[in-house]
Tab-separated table of C-alpha atoms in Angstrom:
chain	number	residue	atom	x	y	z
A	56	LYS	CA	7.082	8.156	1.403
A	57	THR	CA	5.105	8.198	-1.860
A	58	ALA	CA	5.645	9.649	-5.322
A	59	SER	CA	3.234	9.550	-8.260
A	60	GLY	CA	2.737	9.335	-12.044
A	61	LYS	CA	0.299	7.620	-14.478
A	62	ILE	CA	-0.212	4.102	-15.835
A	63	ALA	CA	-2.707	2.678	-18.352
A	64	ILE	CA	-4.958	-0.095	-17.002
A	65	GLY	CA	-6.908	-1.236	-20.039
A	66	ALA	CA	-8.560	1.910	-21.387
A	67	THR	CA	-8.247	3.711	-18.044
A	68	GLN	CA	-5.460	6.013	-16.897
A	69	ARG	CA	-4.761	5.388	-13.216
A	70	ALA	CA	-2.499	7.205	-10.818
A	71	LEU	CA	0.741	5.267	-10.343
A	72	SER	CA	2.286	5.857	-6.932
A	73	LEU	CA	5.525	4.625	-5.410
A	74	PHE	CA	5.759	3.664	-1.738
A	75	VAL	CA	9.291	3.612	-0.321
A	76	MET	CA	10.538	2.703	3.157
A	77	VAL	CA	14.245	2.995	4.040
A	78	LEU	CA	16.048	1.673	7.108
A	79	GLY	CA	18.260	4.382	8.579
A	80	PHE	CA	21.342	2.343	9.495
A	81	CYS	CA	21.809	-0.087	6.612
A	82	ARG	CA	19.902	1.910	3.937
A	83	ALA	CA	18.016	-1.209	2.876
A	84	LEU	CA	14.849	-0.206	1.099
A	85	TRP	CA	11.510	-1.710	0.245
A	86	ALA	CA	9.442	-0.197	-2.542
A	87	ARG	CA	6.288	-0.969	-4.460
A	88	PHE	CA	4.232	0.732	-7.164
A	89	VAL	CA	0.516	0.955	-6.314
A	90	LEU	CA	-2.567	2.361	-8.028
A	91	ASP	CA	-3.679	4.799	-5.338
A	92	GLN	CA	-2.521	6.594	-2.210
A	93	SER	CA	-5.374	5.293	-0.056
A	94	MET	CA	-4.975	4.495	3.602
A	95	GLU	CA	-5.448	0.797	2.784
A	96	SER	CA	-2.520	0.838	0.327
A	97	LEU	CA	-0.378	2.642	2.884
A	98	LEU	CA	-1.152	0.074	5.587
A	99	ARG	CA	-0.651	-2.879	3.234
A	100	CYS	CA	2.724	-1.541	2.078
A	101	HIS	CA	3.893	-1.108	5.677
A	102	ALA	CA	3.089	-4.747	6.436
A	103	SER	CA	4.892	-5.970	3.303
A	104	ALA	CA	7.932	-3.807	4.046
A	105	PHE	CA	8.207	-5.168	7.590
A	106	GLU	CA	7.983	-8.732	6.298
A	107	SER	CA	10.663	-8.019	3.697
A	108	PHE	CA	13.025	-6.542	6.298
A	109	GLY	CA	12.366	-9.411	8.691
A	110	GLY	CA	11.347	-7.093	11.509
A	111	VAL	CA	9.903	-3.715	12.458
A	112	PRO	CA	11.813	-0.458	13.046
A	113	ARG	CA	11.290	0.919	16.543
A	114	THR	CA	10.624	4.441	15.217
A	115	ILE	CA	9.324	5.478	11.792
A	116	LEU	CA	9.762	9.052	10.586
A	117	TYR	CA	7.003	10.412	8.318
A	118	ASP	CA	6.462	13.536	6.313
A	119	ASN	CA	3.218	15.338	7.109
A	120	MET	CA	0.932	13.647	4.572
A	121	LYS	CA	-2.799	13.553	5.373
A	122	SER	CA	-2.906	9.763	5.586
A	123	VAL	CA	-0.558	10.027	8.587
A	124	VAL	CA	-1.051	13.462	10.174
A	125	LEU	CA	-4.620	14.796	10.228
A	126	GLU	CA	-3.784	17.992	12.089
A	127	ARG	CA	-0.808	19.662	13.682
A	128	VAL	CA	-0.816	22.600	16.117
A	129	GLY	CA	2.689	23.432	17.266
A	130	GLU	CA	4.093	20.298	18.897
A	131	HIS	CA	0.657	18.676	19.164
A	132	VAL	CA	0.088	16.072	16.447
A	133	HIS	CA	-3.239	14.428	15.601
A	134	PHE	CA	-2.328	11.152	13.885
A	135	HIS	CA	-4.722	9.269	11.649
A	136	PRO	CA	-6.412	6.630	13.868
A	137	ARG	CA	-5.713	3.810	11.395
A	138	LEU	CA	-2.011	4.660	11.436
A	139	LEU	CA	-2.102	4.484	15.230
A	140	GLU	CA	-3.794	1.064	15.017
A	141	LEU	CA	-0.966	-0.088	12.738
A	142	ALA	CA	1.651	1.299	15.133
A	143	GLY	CA	-0.033	-0.458	18.067
A	144	HIS	CA	-0.156	-3.760	16.180
A	145	TYR	CA	3.548	-3.663	15.279
A	146	HIS	CA	4.690	-1.708	18.386
A	147	PHE	CA	6.586	1.037	16.569
A	148	PHE	CA	6.630	4.746	17.397
A	149	PRO	CA	5.430	7.078	14.603
A	150	ARG	CA	7.222	10.425	14.450
A	151	PRO	CA	6.358	13.176	11.966
A	152	CYS	CA	8.993	15.420	10.440
A	153	ALA	CA	9.098	18.945	11.807
A	154	PRO	CA	7.420	21.383	9.380
A	155	TYR	CA	9.817	22.978	6.882
A	156	ARG	CA	12.639	20.661	7.924
A	157	GLY	CA	13.286	18.822	4.671
A	158	ASN	CA	16.645	17.589	5.923
A	159	GLU	CA	14.857	15.224	8.330
A	160	LYS	CA	13.584	13.054	5.468
A	161	GLY	CA	16.695	13.190	3.317
A	162	LYS	CA	17.336	9.433	3.351
A	163	VAL	CA	13.979	8.536	1.838
A	164	GLU	CA	13.992	11.480	-0.580
A	165	ARG	CA	17.376	10.333	-1.903
A	166	ALA	CA	16.063	6.749	-2.097
A	167	ILE	CA	13.138	7.882	-4.273
A	168	GLN	CA	15.497	9.744	-6.593
A	169	TYR	CA	17.728	6.649	-6.670
A	170	VAL	CA	14.790	4.434	-7.694
A	171	ARG	CA	13.735	6.919	-10.362
A	172	ARG	CA	17.192	7.304	-11.908
A	173	SER	CA	18.585	3.792	-11.518
A	174	PHE	CA	15.413	1.746	-11.980
A	175	PHE	CA	12.424	3.570	-13.478
A	176	GLU	CA	13.816	5.810	-16.232
A	177	ALA	CA	13.350	4.192	-19.682
A	178	ARG	CA	12.022	1.021	-18.009
A	179	ARG	CA	9.763	-1.181	-20.147
A	180	PHE	CA	7.007	-3.178	-18.445
A	181	SER	CA	3.806	-4.908	-19.504
A	182	SER	CA	1.699	-4.480	-16.355
A	183	LEU	CA	1.793	-3.309	-12.760
A	184	GLU	CA	2.652	-6.848	-11.678
A	185	ASP	CA	5.541	-6.976	-14.154
A	186	LEU	CA	6.797	-3.570	-12.996
A	187	ASN	CA	6.799	-4.635	-9.339
A	188	ARG	CA	8.476	-7.949	-10.174
A	189	GLN	CA	11.262	-6.055	-11.931
A	190	LEU	CA	11.485	-3.622	-9.007
A	191	GLU	CA	11.870	-6.489	-6.525
A	192	GLU	CA	14.668	-7.989	-8.628
A	193	TRP	CA	16.398	-4.612	-8.912
A	194	ILE	CA	16.298	-4.105	-5.145
A	195	HIS	CA	17.880	-7.522	-4.580
A	196	ASP	CA	20.441	-7.397	-7.393
A	197	VAL	CA	21.348	-3.693	-7.448
A	198	ALA	CA	20.113	-1.605	-4.504
A	199	HIS	CA	21.092	-4.123	-1.804
A	200	ALA	CA	24.311	-5.063	-3.578
A	201	ARG	CA	25.714	-1.520	-3.333
A	202	VAL	CA	27.954	-0.183	-0.577
A	203	VAL	CA	26.156	1.538	2.307
A	204	PRO	CA	26.497	5.289	1.599
A	205	GLY	CA	29.131	6.846	3.855
A	206	ASP	CA	30.074	3.578	5.538
A	207	PRO	CA	33.808	3.610	6.410
A	208	GLU	CA	33.801	-0.202	6.538
A	209	GLN	CA	32.415	-0.386	2.981
A	210	ARG	CA	29.779	-2.969	3.893
A	211	LEU	CA	27.185	-3.959	1.334
A	212	VAL	CA	23.601	-2.971	2.133
A	213	ARG	CA	22.493	-6.617	2.316
A	214	ASP	CA	25.217	-7.394	4.886
A	215	ALA	CA	24.387	-4.320	6.954
A	216	LEU	CA	20.708	-5.331	6.835
A	217	ALA	CA	21.622	-8.705	8.335
A	218	GLU	CA	23.268	-6.815	11.219
A	219	GLU	CA	20.381	-4.387	11.675
A	220	ARG	CA	17.795	-7.183	11.620
A	221	SER	CA	18.960	-8.285	15.073
A	222	VAL	CA	17.723	-5.006	16.626
A	223	LEU	CA	14.429	-4.762	14.751
A	224	LEU	CA	11.237	-5.574	16.622
A	225	PRO	CA	9.926	-9.097	15.900
A	226	LEU	CA	6.988	-9.496	13.561
A	227	PRO	CA	3.664	-10.256	15.278
A	228	GLN	CA	1.971	-13.582	14.746
A	229	HIS	CA	-0.679	-12.102	12.465
A	230	ARG	CA	-0.442	-9.530	9.698
A	231	PHE	CA	-2.375	-6.281	10.229
A	232	GLU	CA	-5.840	-6.332	8.605
A	233	SER	CA	-5.736	-3.584	6.000
A	234	ASP	CA	-8.891	-4.256	3.929
A	235	LEU	CA	-11.302	-1.403	3.334
A	236	VAL	CA	-14.589	-2.029	5.181
A	237	GLN	CA	-17.542	0.276	4.582
A	238	PRO	CA	-21.359	0.210	4.487
A	239	VAL	CA	-22.966	0.097	1.054
A	240	ARG	CA	-26.454	-0.054	-0.422
A	241	SER	CA	-27.528	-0.663	-4.022
A	242	GLY	CA	-29.987	1.515	-5.909
A	243	LYS	CA	-32.838	0.051	-7.952
A	244	ARG	CA	-30.475	-2.293	-9.793
A	245	PRO	CA	-28.671	-5.308	-8.204
A	246	TYR	CA	-25.228	-3.709	-8.221
A	247	VAL	CA	-23.084	-1.858	-5.712
A	248	ARG	CA	-20.583	0.802	-6.759
A	249	PHE	CA	-16.935	0.998	-5.800
A	250	ASP	CA	-14.071	2.989	-7.319
A	251	GLY	CA	-16.039	3.900	-10.430
A	252	ASN	CA	-17.243	0.346	-11.161
A	253	GLU	CA	-20.403	-1.679	-10.527
A	254	TYR	CA	-20.321	-5.128	-8.902
A	255	SER	CA	-23.316	-7.478	-9.038
A	256	ILE	CA	-25.182	-8.739	-5.978
A	257	PRO	CA	-28.159	-11.126	-5.637
A	258	HIS	CA	-31.309	-9.276	-6.757
A	259	THR	CA	-33.028	-10.165	-3.479
A	260	LEU	CA	-30.674	-7.775	-1.692
A	261	VAL	CA	-31.514	-4.642	-3.685
A	262	LYS	CA	-31.658	-1.545	-1.434
A	263	LYS	CA	-30.704	-3.553	1.645
A	264	PRO	CA	-27.849	-2.294	3.861
A	265	LEU	CA	-24.742	-4.379	3.132
A	266	THR	CA	-21.038	-4.282	3.944
A	267	LEU	CA	-18.318	-3.878	1.335
A	268	VAL	CA	-14.909	-5.464	2.094
A	269	VAL	CA	-12.180	-4.619	-0.420
A	270	SER	CA	-8.649	-6.008	-0.576
A	271	GLU	CA	-5.937	-5.476	-3.156
A	272	ARG	CA	-7.392	-8.263	-5.324
A	273	GLU	CA	-10.986	-8.902	-4.248
A	274	VAL	CA	-14.284	-7.123	-3.678
A	275	ARG	CA	-16.562	-8.921	-1.216
A	276	VAL	CA	-20.115	-8.031	-0.227
A	277	LEU	CA	-21.505	-9.181	3.122
A	278	ASP	CA	-25.058	-9.374	4.383
A	279	GLY	CA	-24.421	-9.391	8.094
A	280	PRO	CA	-21.782	-12.121	8.593
A	281	ASN	CA	-22.672	-13.890	5.328
A	282	GLU	CA	-20.714	-13.377	2.107
A	283	VAL	CA	-23.223	-12.823	-0.701
A	284	ALA	CA	-20.879	-11.720	-3.511
A	285	LEU	CA	-17.205	-12.180	-4.354
A	286	HIS	CA	-15.558	-10.523	-7.351
A	287	PRO	CA	-12.037	-9.929	-8.610
A	288	ARG	CA	-11.221	-6.255	-8.083
A	289	CYS	CA	-11.280	-4.206	-11.293
A	290	TYR	CA	-8.825	-1.311	-11.601
A	291	GLU	CA	-10.357	0.057	-14.787
A	292	ARG	CA	-13.194	2.543	-14.486
A	293	HIS	CA	-16.835	2.517	-15.651
A	294	ARG	CA	-16.924	-1.287	-15.823
A	295	VAL	CA	-19.671	-3.719	-14.804
A	296	VAL	CA	-18.362	-6.808	-12.984
A	297	GLU	CA	-20.920	-9.599	-12.822
A	298	ASP	CA	-21.339	-13.014	-11.271
A	299	ARG	CA	-23.103	-15.291	-13.769
A	300	GLU	CA	-25.337	-16.750	-11.043
A	301	HIS	CA	-26.562	-13.260	-10.137
A	302	VAL	CA	-27.443	-12.529	-13.775
A	303	GLU	CA	-29.116	-15.910	-14.373
A	304	ALA	CA	-31.242	-15.513	-11.243
A	305	LEU	CA	-32.801	-12.344	-12.706
A	306	GLY	CA	-34.570	-14.435	-15.393
A	307	LYS	CA	-36.155	-16.881	-12.991
């Protein structure tokens, strides 16, 4: 589940979204603030949540967001193909909520409200990284130290998670590849555009078909199998990100 707001990144206002996953039995949660609601962020957050829980739920219930459900006709559901790839990699069963049945996603809706009221309201932070570091500490020290809601045995969430971990699916050997991969071509200038910014490439590759590979922290440009540019990812907008070697080669 995601919720959204705004955050300043330099001089740019970016959407601030919150991903939350909640385990149904123990009510353990994993949450992270991200700067978009892209499919790549969704996939990356799933992988991190599974690693945090120490296993994979056998069934995951989703609301009907477009990054999960592309189309629905009665009982027939057209899932996003990347979500199905993720489910195949981790061997879980994706199940969408029935339309207009808000009660089916009550656990995660309450978890989002819990994070907002107990963690986010009046919270001071210096950056996205600082905010997520504080969130991780809050989950460990507060959210997982509370009693499981409605539990007659009054177990703490962290203790119930230890019990539930034994029935979670094991993590696969390799993490799911969630980078964005797309074709790209520069214009007349030796730069390729991504997310409102320009990233330099060698001038010899102007107008050639290339491949852009984008992770949470890096922007890579490939010419066939060869990496021809590597930049830190910029989350501001209307910026030019340059490799000094690319710029110096223009004067030769």
